[in-house]
Short mmCIF file of C-alpha atoms in Angstrom, two decimals:
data_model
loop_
_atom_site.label_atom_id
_atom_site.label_comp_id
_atom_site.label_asym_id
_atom_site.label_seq_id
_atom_site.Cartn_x
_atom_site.Cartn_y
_atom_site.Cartn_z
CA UNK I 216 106.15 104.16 95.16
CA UNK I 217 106.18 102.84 91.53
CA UNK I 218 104.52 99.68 92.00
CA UNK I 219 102.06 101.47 94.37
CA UNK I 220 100.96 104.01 91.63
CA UNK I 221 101.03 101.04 89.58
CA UNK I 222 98.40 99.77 91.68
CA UNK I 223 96.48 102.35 91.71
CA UNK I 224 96.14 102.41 87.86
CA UNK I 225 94.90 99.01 88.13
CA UNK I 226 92.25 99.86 90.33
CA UNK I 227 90.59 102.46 87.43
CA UNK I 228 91.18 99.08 84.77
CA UNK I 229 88.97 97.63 86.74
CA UNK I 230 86.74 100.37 87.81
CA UNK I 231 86.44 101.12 83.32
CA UNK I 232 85.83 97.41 82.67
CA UNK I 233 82.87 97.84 85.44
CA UNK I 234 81.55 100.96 83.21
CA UNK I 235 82.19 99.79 79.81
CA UNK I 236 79.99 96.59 81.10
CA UNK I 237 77.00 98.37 81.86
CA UNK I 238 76.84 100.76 79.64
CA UNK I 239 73.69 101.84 79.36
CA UNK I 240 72.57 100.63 82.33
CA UNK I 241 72.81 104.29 83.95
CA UNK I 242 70.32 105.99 81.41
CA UNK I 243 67.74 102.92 81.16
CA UNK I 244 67.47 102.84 85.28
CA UNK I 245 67.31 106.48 85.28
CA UNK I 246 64.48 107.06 82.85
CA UNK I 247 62.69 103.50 83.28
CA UNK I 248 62.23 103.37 79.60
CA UNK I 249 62.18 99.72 79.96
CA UNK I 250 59.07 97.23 81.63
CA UNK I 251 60.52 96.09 84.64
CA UNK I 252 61.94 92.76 83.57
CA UNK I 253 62.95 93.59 80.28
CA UNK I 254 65.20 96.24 81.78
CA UNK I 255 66.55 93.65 84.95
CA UNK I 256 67.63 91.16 81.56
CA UNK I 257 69.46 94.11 79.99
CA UNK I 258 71.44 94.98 82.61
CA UNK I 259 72.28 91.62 83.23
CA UNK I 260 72.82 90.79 80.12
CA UNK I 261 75.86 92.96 79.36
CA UNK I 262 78.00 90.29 81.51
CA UNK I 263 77.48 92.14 84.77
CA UNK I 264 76.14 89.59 87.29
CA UNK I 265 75.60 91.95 90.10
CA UNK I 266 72.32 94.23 89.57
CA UNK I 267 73.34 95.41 93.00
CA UNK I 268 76.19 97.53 91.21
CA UNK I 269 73.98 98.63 88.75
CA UNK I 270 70.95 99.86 91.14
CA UNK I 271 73.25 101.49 93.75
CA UNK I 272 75.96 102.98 92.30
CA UNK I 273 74.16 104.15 88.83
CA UNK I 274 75.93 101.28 87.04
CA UNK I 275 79.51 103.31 87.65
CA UNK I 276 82.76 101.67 89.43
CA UNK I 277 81.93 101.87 93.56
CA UNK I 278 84.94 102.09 96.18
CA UNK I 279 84.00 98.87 97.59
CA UNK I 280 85.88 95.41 97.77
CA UNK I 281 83.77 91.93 96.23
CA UNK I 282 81.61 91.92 99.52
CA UNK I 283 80.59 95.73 99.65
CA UNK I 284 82.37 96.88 102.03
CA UNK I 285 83.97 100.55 101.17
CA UNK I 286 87.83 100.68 100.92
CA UNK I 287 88.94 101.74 104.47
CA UNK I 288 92.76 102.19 105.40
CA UNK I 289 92.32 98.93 106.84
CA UNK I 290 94.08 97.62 103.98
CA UNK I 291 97.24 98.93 104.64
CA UNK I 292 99.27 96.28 105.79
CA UNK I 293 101.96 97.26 107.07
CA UNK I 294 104.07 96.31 110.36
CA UNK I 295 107.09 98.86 109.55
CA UNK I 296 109.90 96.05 109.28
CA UNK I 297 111.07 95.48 105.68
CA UNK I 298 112.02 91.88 106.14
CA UNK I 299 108.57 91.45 106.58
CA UNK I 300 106.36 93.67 104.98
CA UNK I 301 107.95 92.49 101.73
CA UNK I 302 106.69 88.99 102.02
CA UNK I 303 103.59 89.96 102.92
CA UNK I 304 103.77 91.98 99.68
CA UNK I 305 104.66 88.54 98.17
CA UNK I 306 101.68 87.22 99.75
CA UNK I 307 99.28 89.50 98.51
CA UNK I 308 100.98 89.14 94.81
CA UNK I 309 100.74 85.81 94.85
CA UNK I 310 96.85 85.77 96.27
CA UNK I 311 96.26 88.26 93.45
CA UNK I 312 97.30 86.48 90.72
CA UNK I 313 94.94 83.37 91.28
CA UNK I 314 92.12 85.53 91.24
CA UNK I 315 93.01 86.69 88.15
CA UNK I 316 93.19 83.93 87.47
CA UNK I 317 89.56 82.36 88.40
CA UNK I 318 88.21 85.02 87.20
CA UNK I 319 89.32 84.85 83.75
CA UNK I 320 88.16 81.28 84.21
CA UNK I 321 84.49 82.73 84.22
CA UNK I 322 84.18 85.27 81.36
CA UNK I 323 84.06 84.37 77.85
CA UNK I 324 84.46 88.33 76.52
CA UNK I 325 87.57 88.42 74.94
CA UNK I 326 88.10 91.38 76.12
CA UNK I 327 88.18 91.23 79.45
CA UNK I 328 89.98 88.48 78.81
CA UNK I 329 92.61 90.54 77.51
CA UNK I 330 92.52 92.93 80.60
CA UNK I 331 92.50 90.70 83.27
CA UNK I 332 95.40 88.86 81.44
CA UNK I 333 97.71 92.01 81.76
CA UNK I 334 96.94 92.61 85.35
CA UNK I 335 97.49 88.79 86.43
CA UNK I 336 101.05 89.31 84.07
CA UNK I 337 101.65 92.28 86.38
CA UNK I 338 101.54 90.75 89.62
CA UNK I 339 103.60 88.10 88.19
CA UNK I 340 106.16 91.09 87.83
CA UNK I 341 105.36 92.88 91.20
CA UNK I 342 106.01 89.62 92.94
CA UNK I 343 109.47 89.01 91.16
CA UNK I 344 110.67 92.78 92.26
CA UNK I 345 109.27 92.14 96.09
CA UNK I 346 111.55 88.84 96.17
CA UNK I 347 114.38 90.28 94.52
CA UNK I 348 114.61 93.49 97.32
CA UNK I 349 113.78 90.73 99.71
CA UNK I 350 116.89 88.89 99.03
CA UNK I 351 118.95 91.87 98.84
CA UNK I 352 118.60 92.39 102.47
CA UNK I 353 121.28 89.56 104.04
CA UNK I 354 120.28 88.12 106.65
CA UNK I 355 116.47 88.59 106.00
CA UNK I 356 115.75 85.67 108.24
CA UNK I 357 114.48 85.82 111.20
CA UNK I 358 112.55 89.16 110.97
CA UNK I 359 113.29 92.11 113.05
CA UNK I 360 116.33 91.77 115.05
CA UNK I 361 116.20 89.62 117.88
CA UNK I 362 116.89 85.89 117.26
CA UNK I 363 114.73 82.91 118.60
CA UNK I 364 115.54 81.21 121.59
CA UNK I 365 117.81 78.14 120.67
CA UNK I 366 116.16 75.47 122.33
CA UNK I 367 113.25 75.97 120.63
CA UNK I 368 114.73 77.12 116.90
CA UNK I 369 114.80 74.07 114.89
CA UNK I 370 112.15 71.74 117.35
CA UNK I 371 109.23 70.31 115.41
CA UNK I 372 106.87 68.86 117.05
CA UNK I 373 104.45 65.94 116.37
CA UNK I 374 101.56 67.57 118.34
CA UNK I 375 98.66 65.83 116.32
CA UNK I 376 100.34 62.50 117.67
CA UNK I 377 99.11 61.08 113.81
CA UNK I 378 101.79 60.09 111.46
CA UNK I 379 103.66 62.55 109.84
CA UNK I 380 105.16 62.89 106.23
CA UNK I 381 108.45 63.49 106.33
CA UNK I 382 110.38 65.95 104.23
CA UNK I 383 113.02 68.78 104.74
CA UNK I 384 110.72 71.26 106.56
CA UNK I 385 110.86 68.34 109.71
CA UNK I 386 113.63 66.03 109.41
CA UNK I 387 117.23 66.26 108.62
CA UNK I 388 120.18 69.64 108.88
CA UNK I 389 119.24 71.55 112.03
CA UNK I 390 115.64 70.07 112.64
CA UNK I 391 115.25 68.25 115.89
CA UNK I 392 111.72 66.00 115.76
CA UNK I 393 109.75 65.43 118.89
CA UNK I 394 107.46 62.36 118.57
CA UNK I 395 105.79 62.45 121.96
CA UNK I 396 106.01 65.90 122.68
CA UNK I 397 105.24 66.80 127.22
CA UNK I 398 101.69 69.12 127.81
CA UNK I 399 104.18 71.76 128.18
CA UNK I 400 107.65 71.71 126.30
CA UNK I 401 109.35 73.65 129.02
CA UNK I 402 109.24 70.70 131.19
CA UNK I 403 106.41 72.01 133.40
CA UNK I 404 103.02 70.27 134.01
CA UNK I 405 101.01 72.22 131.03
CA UNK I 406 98.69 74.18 133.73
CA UNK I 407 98.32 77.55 134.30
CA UNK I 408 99.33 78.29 137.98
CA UNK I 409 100.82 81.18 139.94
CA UNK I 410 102.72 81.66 143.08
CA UNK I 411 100.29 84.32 145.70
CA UNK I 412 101.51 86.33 148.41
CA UNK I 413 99.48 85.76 151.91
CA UNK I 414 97.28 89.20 151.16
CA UNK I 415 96.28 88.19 147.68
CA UNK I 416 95.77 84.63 149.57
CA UNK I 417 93.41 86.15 151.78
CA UNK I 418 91.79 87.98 149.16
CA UNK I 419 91.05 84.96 147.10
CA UNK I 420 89.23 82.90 149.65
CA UNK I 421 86.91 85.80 150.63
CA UNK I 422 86.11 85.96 147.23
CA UNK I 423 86.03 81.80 147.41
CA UNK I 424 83.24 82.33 150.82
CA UNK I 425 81.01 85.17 149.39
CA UNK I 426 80.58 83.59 145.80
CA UNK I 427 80.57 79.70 147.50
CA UNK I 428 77.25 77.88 145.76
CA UNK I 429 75.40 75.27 147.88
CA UNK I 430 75.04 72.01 145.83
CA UNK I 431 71.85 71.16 147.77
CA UNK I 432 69.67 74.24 146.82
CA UNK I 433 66.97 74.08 144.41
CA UNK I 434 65.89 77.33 144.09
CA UNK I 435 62.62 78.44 141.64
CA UNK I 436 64.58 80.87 138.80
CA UNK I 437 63.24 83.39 136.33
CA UNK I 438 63.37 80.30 133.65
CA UNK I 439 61.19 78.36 135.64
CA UNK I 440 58.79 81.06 136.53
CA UNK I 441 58.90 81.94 132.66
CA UNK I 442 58.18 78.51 131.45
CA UNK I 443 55.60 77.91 134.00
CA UNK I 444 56.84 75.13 135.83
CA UNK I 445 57.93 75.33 139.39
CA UNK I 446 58.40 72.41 141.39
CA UNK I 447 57.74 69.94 139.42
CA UNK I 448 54.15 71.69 139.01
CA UNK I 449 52.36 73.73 136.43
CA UNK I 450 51.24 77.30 137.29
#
């Protein structure tokens, strides 16, 4: 719950460096004291790119991700399995911090600068704390609690058939490596196929009669009608 409220926190630093960039903005759109150009430059010209923000939300901090699209409880990942929430937790860290990153990369206010430098710190810290109760849990790997099926464990296989670099995630300790991998690495023949009782036989090649197509029609369609062309003639 800490590093959750935490987030949350971060979400009004960012929402206040939104306002404190267009301030202004709200009362010049408001009252038009502005000509129209004059006042699209001024808004812009506070270091807020997106005049969208500015014209829609009255130049305040909207509930929306980069693209627009409001915060939903879609983004609540969660599958309910510690083992594996927490790396996705790692994930999203990690994904965090290089867009703190970038985007630090493309502002010259100081700052911001400043801001955006604590929050990237932060998920530098959030991350460490997510690996550490990670590795508390022993054994964390596999997930969940069923085990893989042995056979299939520690098999890599070379299914681009192109030459592969070799390292430790494919070669050596447990890792078996399949070269010329079958179509189907249970030893079948790769194809879907089934086994049907007579009735669902039966079944299948009335379907097979009524829906049969006869190679040696031509028959005029709606396209042809449409397009004016039937038989080889204009209509």
């Amino acid at each position: 719950m800490d590093i959750a409220t935490e987030e949350l926190s971060h979400l009004e630093i960012v929402g206040s460096i939104i306002v404190m960039l267009n301030k202004g903005a709200k009362g010049q759109l408001a009252e038009g004291i502005e000509e129209e150009g004059e006042l699209y430059r001024s808004i812009n010209g506070n270091g807020n790119d997106s005049h969208i923000t500015s014209l829609l939300y009255g130049a305040g901090a909207p509930l929306t991700n980069s693209a627009g699209v409001p915060f939903t409880a879609a983004y609540i990942d969660t599958i309910g399995e510690p083992t594996a929430d927490f790396r996705s937790n790692i994930a999203a860290e990690s994904r965090a911090k290089i867009v703190y990153e970038r985007l630090m990369n493309v502002t010259d206010d100081p700052g911001v600068k400043e801001a955006l430098g604590f929050l990237m710190t932060r998920e530098i810290a959030h991350q460490l704390s997510f690996e550490k109760a990670l590795h508390a849990i022993q054994p964390n790997f596999p997930q969940g609690k069923l085990p893989g099926m042995p056979e299939f464990t520690n098999k890599y296989f070379n299914m681009s058939g192109e030459p592969n670099v070799r390292g430790p995630w494919n070669q050596g300790g447990v890792w078996e490596y399949v070269e010329s991998p079958q179509p189907a690495v249970d030893g079948g023949d790769g194809t879907a196929s089934v086994t049907l009782d007579a009735k669902d036989a039966e079944v299948l090649e009335m379907m097979k009669e009524r829906t049969q197509s006869d190679p040696t029609a031509n028959p005029i369609t709606g396209a042809d009608l449409g397009s004016g062309f039937v038989q080889g003639k204009n209509v």
